[in-house]
Amino acid sequence: MTLTRRHLLGMGAALGGAAVLGGWALWQGRGGPSPLLLSARNDEAGQHYCAGYFLDGRRAFATPVAERCHDVALHPILPLALFVGRRPSRESYLIDLRDGRVLQTLQSQPQRHFYGHGVFHKEGDWLYATENDLDEPGRGVLGRYRLNRNTLELIHDGEVPTHGVGPHQLAWMPDGESLVVANGGIRTEGSREKKNLDSMAPSLVVMDRHGELHSKETLRHQQSSIRHLAVADDGTVITGQQFQGEAWESVPLLAVKRPDQPYQPFPVSASQLAMMDQYTASIAIHSQRRQVAMTAPRGNRFFVWDLDSAETLVDVPMADCAGVGVVGDGFAVTSGQGRCRYFGYRDGQVTSHWLDLPAGWWDNHLRLR
């Protein structure tokens, strides 16, 4: 058999992947039973970091980067994560989770900027990121990037429309091929200035990863910007909104789309709604416990509800609560100004303790591995 260049490249990719996986297995032993929390973070001087800390407080890495990041896209197999630049960033950072090295500074395409969120496909070869089309103001796109497993680089490979304006967070549906996208409805055009508050067009879209639209739904209030979301194992989608209207208006800030049902507000009490101060940040769903958690940093409030009955399980003050993620029987919660904390709810009892992590300056999302 004659070995072609293609064969050699393929062998190189396989060997490289095996080496990385082997190193990953050894590295995971460092963490023991303590999960690794990944999040963007600043320090008091304003320096931006891609940070990884074990939940027992040990620092895995804190890598300084040029631009502030928002969410973290975890690779499903390899010890890699993309820390995605916060709107309107033009840089994201592919990090080696074993030591925090920046493997690649991913530049946005000309006339595009990142919106802070991205996801890897389940097989690990493709990444999709929400982006803004500056050539056609208001048109949201999903940038598509192929991971070269030989060089561990992401390579832009095209884009598809998000069928809406100002896409923000996205997540996989249970089939692993369809994406749900929160189109926030706000035009920003390369800045953080909101250009169209009187003509916003938020929408919740389900589409396949090649761009075909499956469904597009809206909420009653046109100024409810759909920003963040989470998906349960059964396909239930919970979204968090940020209201852009008058301060005195009371508008639902949480919504649900259950399988084969219309997209509609998730019932919360009037007092809880008032405490949110018209702004929600991060959503997480514990599928096994059928619980949904949400942070409301402006209201300094953290909530957990029963996903099916909407019964309130946890409703507590927490200063500038930021990211939330599922860990064990409960949720890990970071803070922009205070300490990080664990909350659980079981058999009618709330359990909580402080986490031994650095206090303050965490961004609004976290991922656990």
mmCIF file of C-alpha atoms in Angstrom:
data_model
loop_
_atom_site.group_PDB
_atom_site.id
_atom_site.type_symbol
_atom_site.label_atom_id
_atom_site.label_comp_id
_atom_site.label_asym_id
_atom_site.label_seq_id
_atom_site.Cartn_x
_atom_site.Cartn_y
_atom_site.Cartn_z
ATOM 1 C CA MET A 1 0.000 0.000 0.000
ATOM 2 C CA THR A 2 1.294 3.409 -0.959
ATOM 3 C CA LEU A 3 0.865 6.067 1.705
ATOM 4 C CA THR A 4 -0.455 9.324 0.300
ATOM 5 C CA ARG A 5 -0.126 12.756 1.895
ATOM 6 C CA ARG A 6 -3.782 12.464 2.912
ATOM 7 C CA HIS A 7 -3.071 9.163 4.703
ATOM 8 C CA LEU A 8 -0.119 10.707 6.537
ATOM 9 C CA LEU A 9 -2.142 13.713 7.601
ATOM 10 C CA GLY A 10 -4.883 11.438 8.853
ATOM 11 C CA MET A 11 -2.411 9.365 10.868
ATOM 12 C CA GLY A 12 -0.914 12.525 12.284
ATOM 13 C CA ALA A 13 -4.335 13.741 13.356
ATOM 14 C CA ALA A 14 -5.108 10.406 14.987
ATOM 15 C CA LEU A 15 -1.774 10.289 16.818
ATOM 16 C CA GLY A 16 -2.166 13.892 17.908
ATOM 17 C CA GLY A 17 -5.654 13.193 19.164
ATOM 18 C CA ALA A 18 -4.490 10.117 21.070
ATOM 19 C CA ALA A 19 -1.688 12.087 22.705
ATOM 20 C CA VAL A 20 -4.083 14.810 23.730
ATOM 21 C CA LEU A 21 -6.591 12.304 25.073
ATOM 22 C CA GLY A 22 -3.868 10.522 27.019
ATOM 23 C CA GLY A 23 -2.711 13.777 28.516
ATOM 24 C CA TRP A 24 -6.288 14.657 29.318
ATOM 25 C CA ALA A 25 -6.814 11.414 31.223
ATOM 26 C CA LEU A 26 -3.705 12.093 33.309
ATOM 27 C CA TRP A 27 -4.718 15.694 33.852
ATOM 28 C CA GLN A 28 -8.219 14.762 34.976
ATOM 29 C CA GLY A 29 -6.614 12.827 37.804
ATOM 30 C CA ARG A 30 -5.405 16.141 39.243
ATOM 31 C CA GLY A 31 -8.949 17.235 39.832
ATOM 32 C CA GLY A 32 -10.006 14.105 41.685
ATOM 33 C CA PRO A 33 -13.682 14.314 42.514
ATOM 34 C CA SER A 34 -13.702 18.123 42.326
ATOM 35 C CA PRO A 35 -15.214 19.455 39.065
ATOM 36 C CA LEU A 36 -13.439 22.129 37.055
ATOM 37 C CA LEU A 37 -15.316 25.430 36.854
ATOM 38 C CA LEU A 38 -14.598 27.481 33.737
ATOM 39 C CA SER A 39 -15.581 31.099 33.357
ATOM 40 C CA ALA A 40 -14.393 34.454 32.095
ATOM 41 C CA ARG A 41 -13.203 36.748 34.858
ATOM 42 C CA ASN A 42 -11.651 40.176 35.357
ATOM 43 C CA ASP A 43 -9.460 41.403 38.177
ATOM 44 C CA GLU A 44 -9.693 44.650 40.099
ATOM 45 C CA ALA A 45 -7.340 46.301 37.592
ATOM 46 C CA GLY A 46 -9.630 45.399 34.685
ATOM 47 C CA GLN A 47 -7.390 42.686 33.222
ATOM 48 C CA HIS A 48 -9.433 39.989 31.459
ATOM 49 C CA TYR A 49 -8.834 36.278 32.127
ATOM 50 C CA CYS A 50 -9.885 32.857 30.906
ATOM 51 C CA ALA A 51 -10.139 31.122 34.277
ATOM 52 C CA GLY A 52 -10.369 27.523 35.438
ATOM 53 C CA TYR A 53 -10.731 26.606 39.113
ATOM 54 C CA PHE A 54 -11.528 23.317 40.756
ATOM 55 C CA LEU A 55 -14.554 23.667 42.985
ATOM 56 C CA ASP A 56 -12.422 22.909 46.030
ATOM 57 C CA GLY A 57 -10.610 26.189 45.384
ATOM 58 C CA ARG A 58 -7.465 25.055 43.575
ATOM 59 C CA ARG A 59 -6.575 27.188 40.583
ATOM 60 C CA ALA A 60 -6.045 25.254 37.365
ATOM 61 C CA PHE A 61 -5.215 28.354 35.336
ATOM 62 C CA ALA A 62 -5.950 32.041 34.955
ATOM 63 C CA THR A 63 -4.814 33.110 31.516
ATOM 64 C CA PRO A 64 -4.724 36.838 30.730
ATOM 65 C CA VAL A 65 -6.303 37.759 27.407
ATOM 66 C CA ALA A 66 -6.809 40.990 25.509
ATOM 67 C CA GLU A 67 -10.604 41.070 25.293
ATOM 68 C CA ARG A 68 -13.339 40.332 27.804
ATOM 69 C CA CYS A 69 -15.054 36.984 27.257
ATOM 70 C CA HIS A 70 -18.586 35.896 28.082
ATOM 71 C CA ASP A 71 -19.496 32.185 27.739
ATOM 72 C CA VAL A 72 -17.320 29.082 27.367
ATOM 73 C CA ALA A 73 -17.841 26.430 24.650
ATOM 74 C CA LEU A 74 -16.559 23.069 25.898
ATOM 75 C CA HIS A 75 -15.197 20.525 23.458
ATOM 76 C CA PRO A 76 -17.067 17.230 24.023
ATOM 77 C CA ILE A 77 -13.982 14.986 23.871
ATOM 78 C CA LEU A 78 -10.697 16.887 23.940
ATOM 79 C CA PRO A 79 -9.382 19.091 26.775
ATOM 80 C CA LEU A 80 -10.247 22.255 24.866
ATOM 81 C CA ALA A 81 -12.637 25.132 25.376
ATOM 82 C CA LEU A 82 -13.331 28.287 23.440
ATOM 83 C CA PHE A 83 -13.766 31.333 25.652
ATOM 84 C CA VAL A 84 -16.049 33.414 23.448
ATOM 85 C CA GLY A 85 -15.540 37.159 23.169
ATOM 86 C CA ARG A 86 -18.229 39.369 24.652
ATOM 87 C CA ARG A 87 -20.256 41.520 22.264
ATOM 88 C CA PRO A 88 -18.927 43.222 20.170
ATOM 89 C CA SER A 89 -15.631 41.364 20.483
ATOM 90 C CA ARG A 90 -13.571 40.361 17.473
ATOM 91 C CA GLU A 91 -11.505 37.787 19.388
ATOM 92 C CA SER A 92 -12.184 34.472 21.112
ATOM 93 C CA TYR A 93 -9.602 32.167 22.709
ATOM 94 C CA LEU A 94 -9.123 28.430 22.278
ATOM 95 C CA ILE A 95 -7.645 27.221 25.562
ATOM 96 C CA ASP A 96 -5.859 23.975 26.480
ATOM 97 C CA LEU A 97 -7.609 23.063 29.728
ATOM 98 C CA ARG A 98 -4.613 21.104 31.018
ATOM 99 C CA ASP A 99 -2.468 24.184 31.501
ATOM 100 C CA GLY A 100 -4.453 27.212 30.322
ATOM 101 C CA ARG A 101 -2.340 27.804 27.221
ATOM 102 C CA VAL A 102 -3.910 29.850 24.451
ATOM 103 C CA LEU A 103 -3.778 27.495 21.477
ATOM 104 C CA GLN A 104 -5.395 29.985 19.129
ATOM 105 C CA THR A 105 -6.705 33.521 19.156
ATOM 106 C CA LEU A 106 -9.711 33.155 16.907
ATOM 107 C CA GLN A 107 -10.403 36.326 14.936
ATOM 108 C CA SER A 108 -13.893 37.104 13.722
ATOM 109 C CA GLN A 109 -14.382 37.434 9.988
ATOM 110 C CA PRO A 110 -14.308 40.931 8.451
ATOM 111 C CA GLN A 111 -17.606 42.703 9.069
ATOM 112 C CA ARG A 112 -18.555 40.224 11.788
ATOM 113 C CA HIS A 113 -18.231 40.269 15.557
ATOM 114 C CA PHE A 114 -18.871 37.694 18.234
ATOM 115 C CA TYR A 115 -21.946 37.815 20.451
ATOM 116 C CA GLY A 116 -20.442 35.939 23.397
ATOM 117 C CA HIS A 117 -21.766 32.403 22.866
ATOM 118 C CA GLY A 118 -20.813 29.296 20.910
ATOM 119 C CA VAL A 119 -21.211 25.515 21.049
ATOM 120 C CA PHE A 120 -19.231 22.540 19.778
ATOM 121 C CA HIS A 121 -21.056 19.817 17.878
ATOM 122 C CA LYS A 122 -21.305 16.513 19.776
ATOM 123 C CA GLU A 123 -18.651 14.868 17.583
ATOM 124 C CA GLY A 124 -16.251 17.737 18.201
ATOM 125 C CA ASP A 125 -15.402 18.671 14.622
ATOM 126 C CA TRP A 126 -17.552 21.804 14.324
ATOM 127 C CA LEU A 127 -18.143 24.914 16.364
ATOM 128 C CA TYR A 128 -21.056 27.300 15.877
ATOM 129 C CA ALA A 129 -20.977 30.856 17.248
ATOM 130 C CA THR A 130 -23.577 33.625 17.251
ATOM 131 C CA GLU A 131 -22.323 36.635 15.301
ATOM 132 C CA ASN A 132 -23.451 39.946 13.914
ATOM 133 C CA ASP A 133 -23.471 40.801 10.208
ATOM 134 C CA LEU A 134 -22.221 44.385 9.960
ATOM 135 C CA ASP A 135 -22.824 44.509 6.200
ATOM 136 C CA GLU A 136 -26.533 43.937 6.692
ATOM 137 C CA PRO A 137 -27.418 45.574 10.025
ATOM 138 C CA GLY A 138 -29.709 43.435 12.113
ATOM 139 C CA ARG A 139 -29.014 40.130 10.378
ATOM 140 C CA GLY A 140 -27.784 37.523 12.842
ATOM 141 C CA VAL A 141 -25.611 34.657 11.684
ATOM 142 C CA LEU A 142 -24.096 31.479 13.030
ATOM 143 C CA GLY A 143 -20.426 31.378 12.183
ATOM 144 C CA ARG A 144 -19.334 27.811 11.400
ATOM 145 C CA TYR A 145 -15.782 26.701 12.261
ATOM 146 C CA ARG A 146 -14.085 23.372 11.577
ATOM 147 C CA LEU A 147 -11.628 22.051 14.171
ATOM 148 C CA ASN A 148 -8.417 20.768 12.618
ATOM 149 C CA ARG A 149 -7.531 17.983 15.057
ATOM 150 C CA ASN A 150 -3.982 17.835 13.780
ATOM 151 C CA THR A 151 -3.130 21.439 14.506
ATOM 152 C CA LEU A 152 -5.910 22.086 17.072
ATOM 153 C CA GLU A 153 -7.062 25.169 15.205
ATOM 154 C CA LEU A 154 -10.544 26.399 14.401
ATOM 155 C CA ILE A 155 -10.967 27.362 10.757
ATOM 156 C CA HIS A 156 -13.869 29.446 9.494
ATOM 157 C CA ASP A 157 -15.958 27.371 7.106
ATOM 158 C CA GLY A 158 -18.987 29.552 6.402
ATOM 159 C CA GLU A 159 -22.111 30.779 8.120
ATOM 160 C CA VAL A 160 -25.882 30.449 8.117
ATOM 161 C CA PRO A 161 -28.576 32.935 9.181
ATOM 162 C CA THR A 162 -30.158 32.729 12.633
ATOM 163 C CA HIS A 163 -33.453 33.912 11.100
ATOM 164 C CA GLY A 164 -33.510 36.840 13.486
ATOM 165 C CA VAL A 165 -31.873 39.977 14.838
ATOM 166 C CA GLY A 166 -29.107 40.139 17.426
ATOM 167 C CA PRO A 167 -28.587 36.437 18.258
ATOM 168 C CA HIS A 168 -27.169 35.785 21.704
ATOM 169 C CA GLN A 169 -27.110 32.366 23.406
ATOM 170 C CA LEU A 170 -27.629 29.081 21.564
ATOM 171 C CA ALA A 171 -27.839 25.449 22.676
ATOM 172 C CA TRP A 172 -28.311 22.002 21.230
ATOM 173 C CA MET A 173 -31.668 20.317 21.299
ATOM 174 C CA PRO A 174 -31.678 16.669 22.505
ATOM 175 C CA ASP A 175 -31.207 15.297 18.963
ATOM 176 C CA GLY A 176 -27.756 16.906 18.898
ATOM 177 C CA GLU A 177 -28.324 18.225 15.370
ATOM 178 C CA SER A 178 -30.861 21.029 15.961
ATOM 179 C CA LEU A 179 -30.025 24.304 17.644
ATOM 180 C CA VAL A 180 -32.235 26.631 19.638
ATOM 181 C CA VAL A 181 -31.167 30.264 19.268
ATOM 182 C CA ALA A 182 -32.207 33.271 21.328
ATOM 183 C CA ASN A 183 -32.436 36.202 18.936
ATOM 184 C CA GLY A 184 -32.347 39.182 21.250
ATOM 185 C CA GLY A 185 -33.924 41.452 18.665
ATOM 186 C CA ILE A 186 -31.559 44.372 19.225
ATOM 187 C CA ARG A 187 -29.329 45.895 16.533
ATOM 188 C CA THR A 188 -25.949 47.004 17.823
ATOM 189 C CA GLU A 189 -23.756 47.145 14.686
ATOM 190 C CA GLY A 190 -20.316 46.719 16.160
ATOM 191 C CA SER A 191 -20.914 48.552 19.419
ATOM 192 C CA ARG A 192 -22.980 48.167 22.579
ATOM 193 C CA GLU A 193 -25.270 51.015 21.547
ATOM 194 C CA LYS A 194 -28.853 49.821 21.043
ATOM 195 C CA LYS A 195 -30.096 51.133 17.697
ATOM 196 C CA ASN A 196 -33.689 49.939 17.453
ATOM 197 C CA LEU A 197 -35.427 49.903 20.829
ATOM 198 C CA ASP A 198 -38.682 51.050 19.201
ATOM 199 C CA SER A 199 -38.622 48.344 16.547
ATOM 200 C CA MET A 200 -37.048 45.376 18.308
ATOM 201 C CA ALA A 201 -37.726 41.914 16.895
ATOM 202 C CA PRO A 202 -36.768 39.215 19.436
ATOM 203 C CA SER A 203 -37.515 35.600 18.574
ATOM 204 C CA LEU A 204 -36.818 32.065 19.687
ATOM 205 C CA VAL A 205 -35.682 29.965 16.755
ATOM 206 C CA VAL A 206 -35.157 26.228 16.359
ATOM 207 C CA MET A 207 -33.086 25.389 13.299
ATOM 208 C CA ASP A 208 -30.842 22.641 12.091
ATOM 209 C CA ARG A 209 -27.115 23.255 12.101
ATOM 210 C CA HIS A 210 -27.086 23.693 8.348
ATOM 211 C CA GLY A 211 -29.457 26.647 8.564
ATOM 212 C CA GLU A 212 -32.907 25.216 7.854
ATOM 213 C CA LEU A 213 -35.571 26.890 9.991
ATOM 214 C CA HIS A 214 -37.779 24.539 12.040
ATOM 215 C CA SER A 215 -39.747 27.049 14.101
ATOM 216 C CA LYS A 216 -39.735 30.723 15.026
ATOM 217 C CA GLU A 217 -41.784 32.061 17.935
ATOM 218 C CA THR A 218 -42.118 35.374 19.700
ATOM 219 C CA LEU A 219 -43.340 36.691 23.023
ATOM 220 C CA ARG A 220 -46.133 39.185 23.493
ATOM 221 C CA HIS A 221 -43.879 42.025 24.575
ATOM 222 C CA GLN A 222 -41.820 43.227 21.646
ATOM 223 C CA GLN A 223 -39.210 44.826 23.937
ATOM 224 C CA SER A 224 -38.523 41.592 25.840
ATOM 225 C CA SER A 225 -35.065 40.762 24.552
ATOM 226 C CA ILE A 226 -34.619 36.962 24.635
ATOM 227 C CA ARG A 227 -31.034 36.522 25.784
ATOM 228 C CA HIS A 228 -30.182 33.315 27.623
ATOM 229 C CA LEU A 229 -31.512 29.789 27.659
ATOM 230 C CA ALA A 230 -31.076 26.195 28.746
ATOM 231 C CA VAL A 231 -32.465 22.922 27.399
ATOM 232 C CA ALA A 232 -33.647 19.950 29.484
ATOM 233 C CA ASP A 233 -33.084 16.369 28.417
ATOM 234 C CA ASP A 234 -36.718 16.094 27.286
ATOM 235 C CA GLY A 235 -36.407 19.152 25.016
ATOM 236 C CA THR A 236 -38.011 21.716 27.335
ATOM 237 C CA VAL A 237 -36.399 25.109 26.712
ATOM 238 C CA ILE A 238 -36.315 27.852 29.339
ATOM 239 C CA THR A 239 -35.332 31.377 28.310
ATOM 240 C CA GLY A 240 -34.462 34.488 30.307
ATOM 241 C CA GLN A 241 -35.359 37.936 29.019
ATOM 242 C CA GLN A 242 -34.069 41.469 29.562
ATOM 243 C CA PHE A 243 -36.811 44.054 29.225
ATOM 244 C CA GLN A 244 -35.900 47.213 27.325
ATOM 245 C CA GLY A 245 -39.081 49.205 27.990
ATOM 246 C CA GLU A 246 -40.109 51.617 30.701
ATOM 247 C CA ALA A 247 -38.873 50.946 34.243
ATOM 248 C CA TRP A 248 -42.407 50.958 35.647
ATOM 249 C CA GLU A 249 -43.709 48.225 33.340
ATOM 250 C CA SER A 250 -44.009 44.679 34.687
ATOM 251 C CA VAL A 251 -43.237 42.140 31.973
ATOM 252 C CA PRO A 252 -42.527 38.383 32.253
ATOM 253 C CA LEU A 253 -38.792 37.694 32.283
ATOM 254 C CA LEU A 254 -38.817 33.912 32.108
ATOM 255 C CA ALA A 255 -40.441 31.827 29.365
ATOM 256 C CA VAL A 256 -40.784 28.163 28.498
ATOM 257 C CA LYS A 257 -41.178 26.136 25.348
ATOM 258 C CA ARG A 258 -42.190 22.567 26.139
ATOM 259 C CA PRO A 259 -42.186 19.888 23.437
ATOM 260 C CA ASP A 260 -45.162 20.336 21.070
ATOM 261 C CA GLN A 261 -46.423 23.352 23.028
ATOM 262 C CA PRO A 262 -46.270 27.073 22.211
ATOM 263 C CA TYR A 263 -43.600 29.341 23.630
ATOM 264 C CA GLN A 264 -45.099 31.190 26.599
ATOM 265 C CA PRO A 265 -44.227 32.898 29.917
ATOM 266 C CA PHE A 266 -43.041 30.675 32.768
ATOM 267 C CA PRO A 267 -45.173 31.565 35.808
ATOM 268 C CA VAL A 268 -43.343 33.355 38.607
ATOM 269 C CA SER A 269 -44.820 35.493 41.353
ATOM 270 C CA ALA A 270 -45.256 39.242 40.980
ATOM 271 C CA SER A 271 -42.895 39.835 43.889
ATOM 272 C CA GLN A 272 -40.194 37.693 42.272
ATOM 273 C CA LEU A 273 -40.661 39.500 38.988
ATOM 274 C CA ALA A 274 -40.263 42.853 40.728
ATOM 275 C CA MET A 275 -37.063 41.676 42.413
ATOM 276 C CA MET A 276 -35.473 40.794 39.061
ATOM 277 C CA ASP A 277 -35.309 44.474 38.141
ATOM 278 C CA GLN A 278 -36.147 43.682 34.486
ATOM 279 C CA TYR A 279 -32.909 41.784 33.947
ATOM 280 C CA THR A 280 -31.991 38.101 33.985
ATOM 281 C CA ALA A 281 -28.526 36.700 33.352
ATOM 282 C CA SER A 282 -27.837 32.973 33.415
ATOM 283 C CA ILE A 283 -30.113 29.918 33.198
ATOM 284 C CA ALA A 284 -29.346 26.282 34.099
ATOM 285 C CA ILE A 285 -31.555 23.192 34.134
ATOM 286 C CA HIS A 286 -30.979 20.135 36.345
ATOM 287 C CA SER A 287 -32.728 17.565 34.163
ATOM 288 C CA GLN A 288 -32.584 14.724 36.670
ATOM 289 C CA ARG A 289 -34.183 16.815 39.403
ATOM 290 C CA ARG A 290 -36.455 18.725 37.016
ATOM 291 C CA GLN A 291 -35.258 22.064 38.396
ATOM 292 C CA VAL A 292 -34.466 25.339 36.671
ATOM 293 C CA ALA A 293 -32.148 27.962 38.198
ATOM 294 C CA MET A 294 -31.747 31.597 37.219
ATOM 295 C CA THR A 295 -29.574 34.516 38.291
ATOM 296 C CA ALA A 296 -30.885 38.078 38.483
ATOM 297 C CA PRO A 297 -27.752 40.160 39.144
ATOM 298 C CA ARG A 298 -29.384 43.584 39.091
ATOM 299 C CA GLY A 299 -31.897 42.386 41.646
ATOM 300 C CA ASN A 300 -29.174 40.538 43.612
ATOM 301 C CA ARG A 301 -31.405 37.458 43.663
ATOM 302 C CA PHE A 302 -30.978 33.758 42.905
ATOM 303 C CA PHE A 303 -33.940 31.477 42.142
ATOM 304 C CA VAL A 304 -34.671 27.789 41.640
ATOM 305 C CA TRP A 305 -38.093 26.526 40.513
ATOM 306 C CA ASP A 306 -39.581 23.149 39.808
ATOM 307 C CA LEU A 307 -39.428 22.834 36.028
ATOM 308 C CA ASP A 308 -42.833 21.164 35.756
ATOM 309 C CA SER A 309 -44.967 22.779 38.472
ATOM 310 C CA ALA A 310 -43.175 26.165 38.660
ATOM 311 C CA GLU A 311 -43.130 25.827 42.460
ATOM 312 C CA THR A 312 -40.470 28.037 44.023
ATOM 313 C CA LEU A 313 -37.718 25.926 45.600
ATOM 314 C CA VAL A 314 -35.038 28.556 46.288
ATOM 315 C CA ASP A 315 -35.476 32.337 46.412
ATOM 316 C CA VAL A 316 -32.536 33.976 48.158
ATOM 317 C CA PRO A 317 -30.523 37.196 48.026
ATOM 318 C CA MET A 318 -27.089 36.891 46.455
ATOM 319 C CA ALA A 319 -24.994 39.921 45.588
ATOM 320 C CA ASP A 320 -24.552 40.402 41.829
ATOM 321 C CA CYS A 321 -25.055 36.685 41.125
ATOM 322 C CA ALA A 322 -23.634 35.898 37.698
ATOM 323 C CA GLY A 323 -23.139 32.420 36.237
ATOM 324 C CA VAL A 324 -24.966 29.262 37.275
ATOM 325 C CA GLY A 325 -24.249 25.634 36.421
ATOM 326 C CA VAL A 326 -25.398 22.183 37.497
ATOM 327 C CA VAL A 327 -23.107 20.343 39.899
ATOM 328 C CA GLY A 328 -24.048 17.205 41.806
ATOM 329 C CA ASP A 329 -27.459 17.618 43.407
ATOM 330 C CA GLY A 330 -27.593 21.380 42.971
ATOM 331 C CA PHE A 331 -26.088 24.464 41.383
ATOM 332 C CA ALA A 332 -22.807 26.377 41.581
ATOM 333 C CA VAL A 333 -23.303 30.142 41.367
ATOM 334 C CA THR A 334 -20.631 32.784 40.752
ATOM 335 C CA SER A 335 -20.815 36.488 41.545
ATOM 336 C CA GLY A 336 -19.630 39.705 39.983
ATOM 337 C CA GLN A 337 -19.131 41.360 43.368
ATOM 338 C CA GLY A 338 -19.517 38.774 46.119
ATOM 339 C CA ARG A 339 -18.533 35.189 46.887
ATOM 340 C CA CYS A 340 -19.410 32.081 44.904
ATOM 341 C CA ARG A 341 -21.890 29.678 46.440
ATOM 342 C CA TYR A 342 -23.473 26.239 46.118
ATOM 343 C CA PHE A 343 -27.246 25.788 46.416
ATOM 344 C CA GLY A 344 -29.166 22.526 46.519
ATOM 345 C CA TYR A 345 -32.748 21.553 47.118
ATOM 346 C CA ARG A 346 -33.871 18.083 48.116
ATOM 347 C CA ASP A 347 -36.756 16.634 50.126
ATOM 348 C CA GLY A 348 -38.056 20.098 50.909
ATOM 349 C CA GLN A 349 -34.734 21.293 52.308
ATOM 350 C CA VAL A 350 -32.406 23.948 50.888
ATOM 351 C CA THR A 351 -28.708 23.285 51.380
ATOM 352 C CA SER A 352 -26.111 25.955 50.779
ATOM 353 C CA HIS A 353 -22.462 26.679 51.412
ATOM 354 C CA TRP A 354 -19.851 29.114 50.241
ATOM 355 C CA LEU A 355 -17.383 27.892 47.639
ATOM 356 C CA ASP A 356 -13.679 28.421 48.217
ATOM 357 C CA LEU A 357 -13.236 30.377 44.985
ATOM 358 C CA PRO A 358 -11.975 33.925 44.398
ATOM 359 C CA ALA A 359 -14.634 36.508 45.186
ATOM 360 C CA GLY A 360 -16.012 38.864 42.563
ATOM 361 C CA TRP A 361 -15.379 39.789 38.943
ATOM 362 C CA TRP A 362 -16.865 36.627 37.423
ATOM 363 C CA ASP A 363 -18.703 37.041 34.126
ATOM 364 C CA ASN A 364 -22.307 35.967 33.623
ATOM 365 C CA HIS A 365 -21.722 32.353 32.577
ATOM 366 C CA LEU A 366 -19.876 29.310 33.814
ATOM 367 C CA ARG A 367 -19.305 25.769 32.610
ATOM 368 C CA LEU A 368 -18.388 22.729 34.678
ATOM 369 C CA ARG A 369 -16.382 19.723 33.579
#
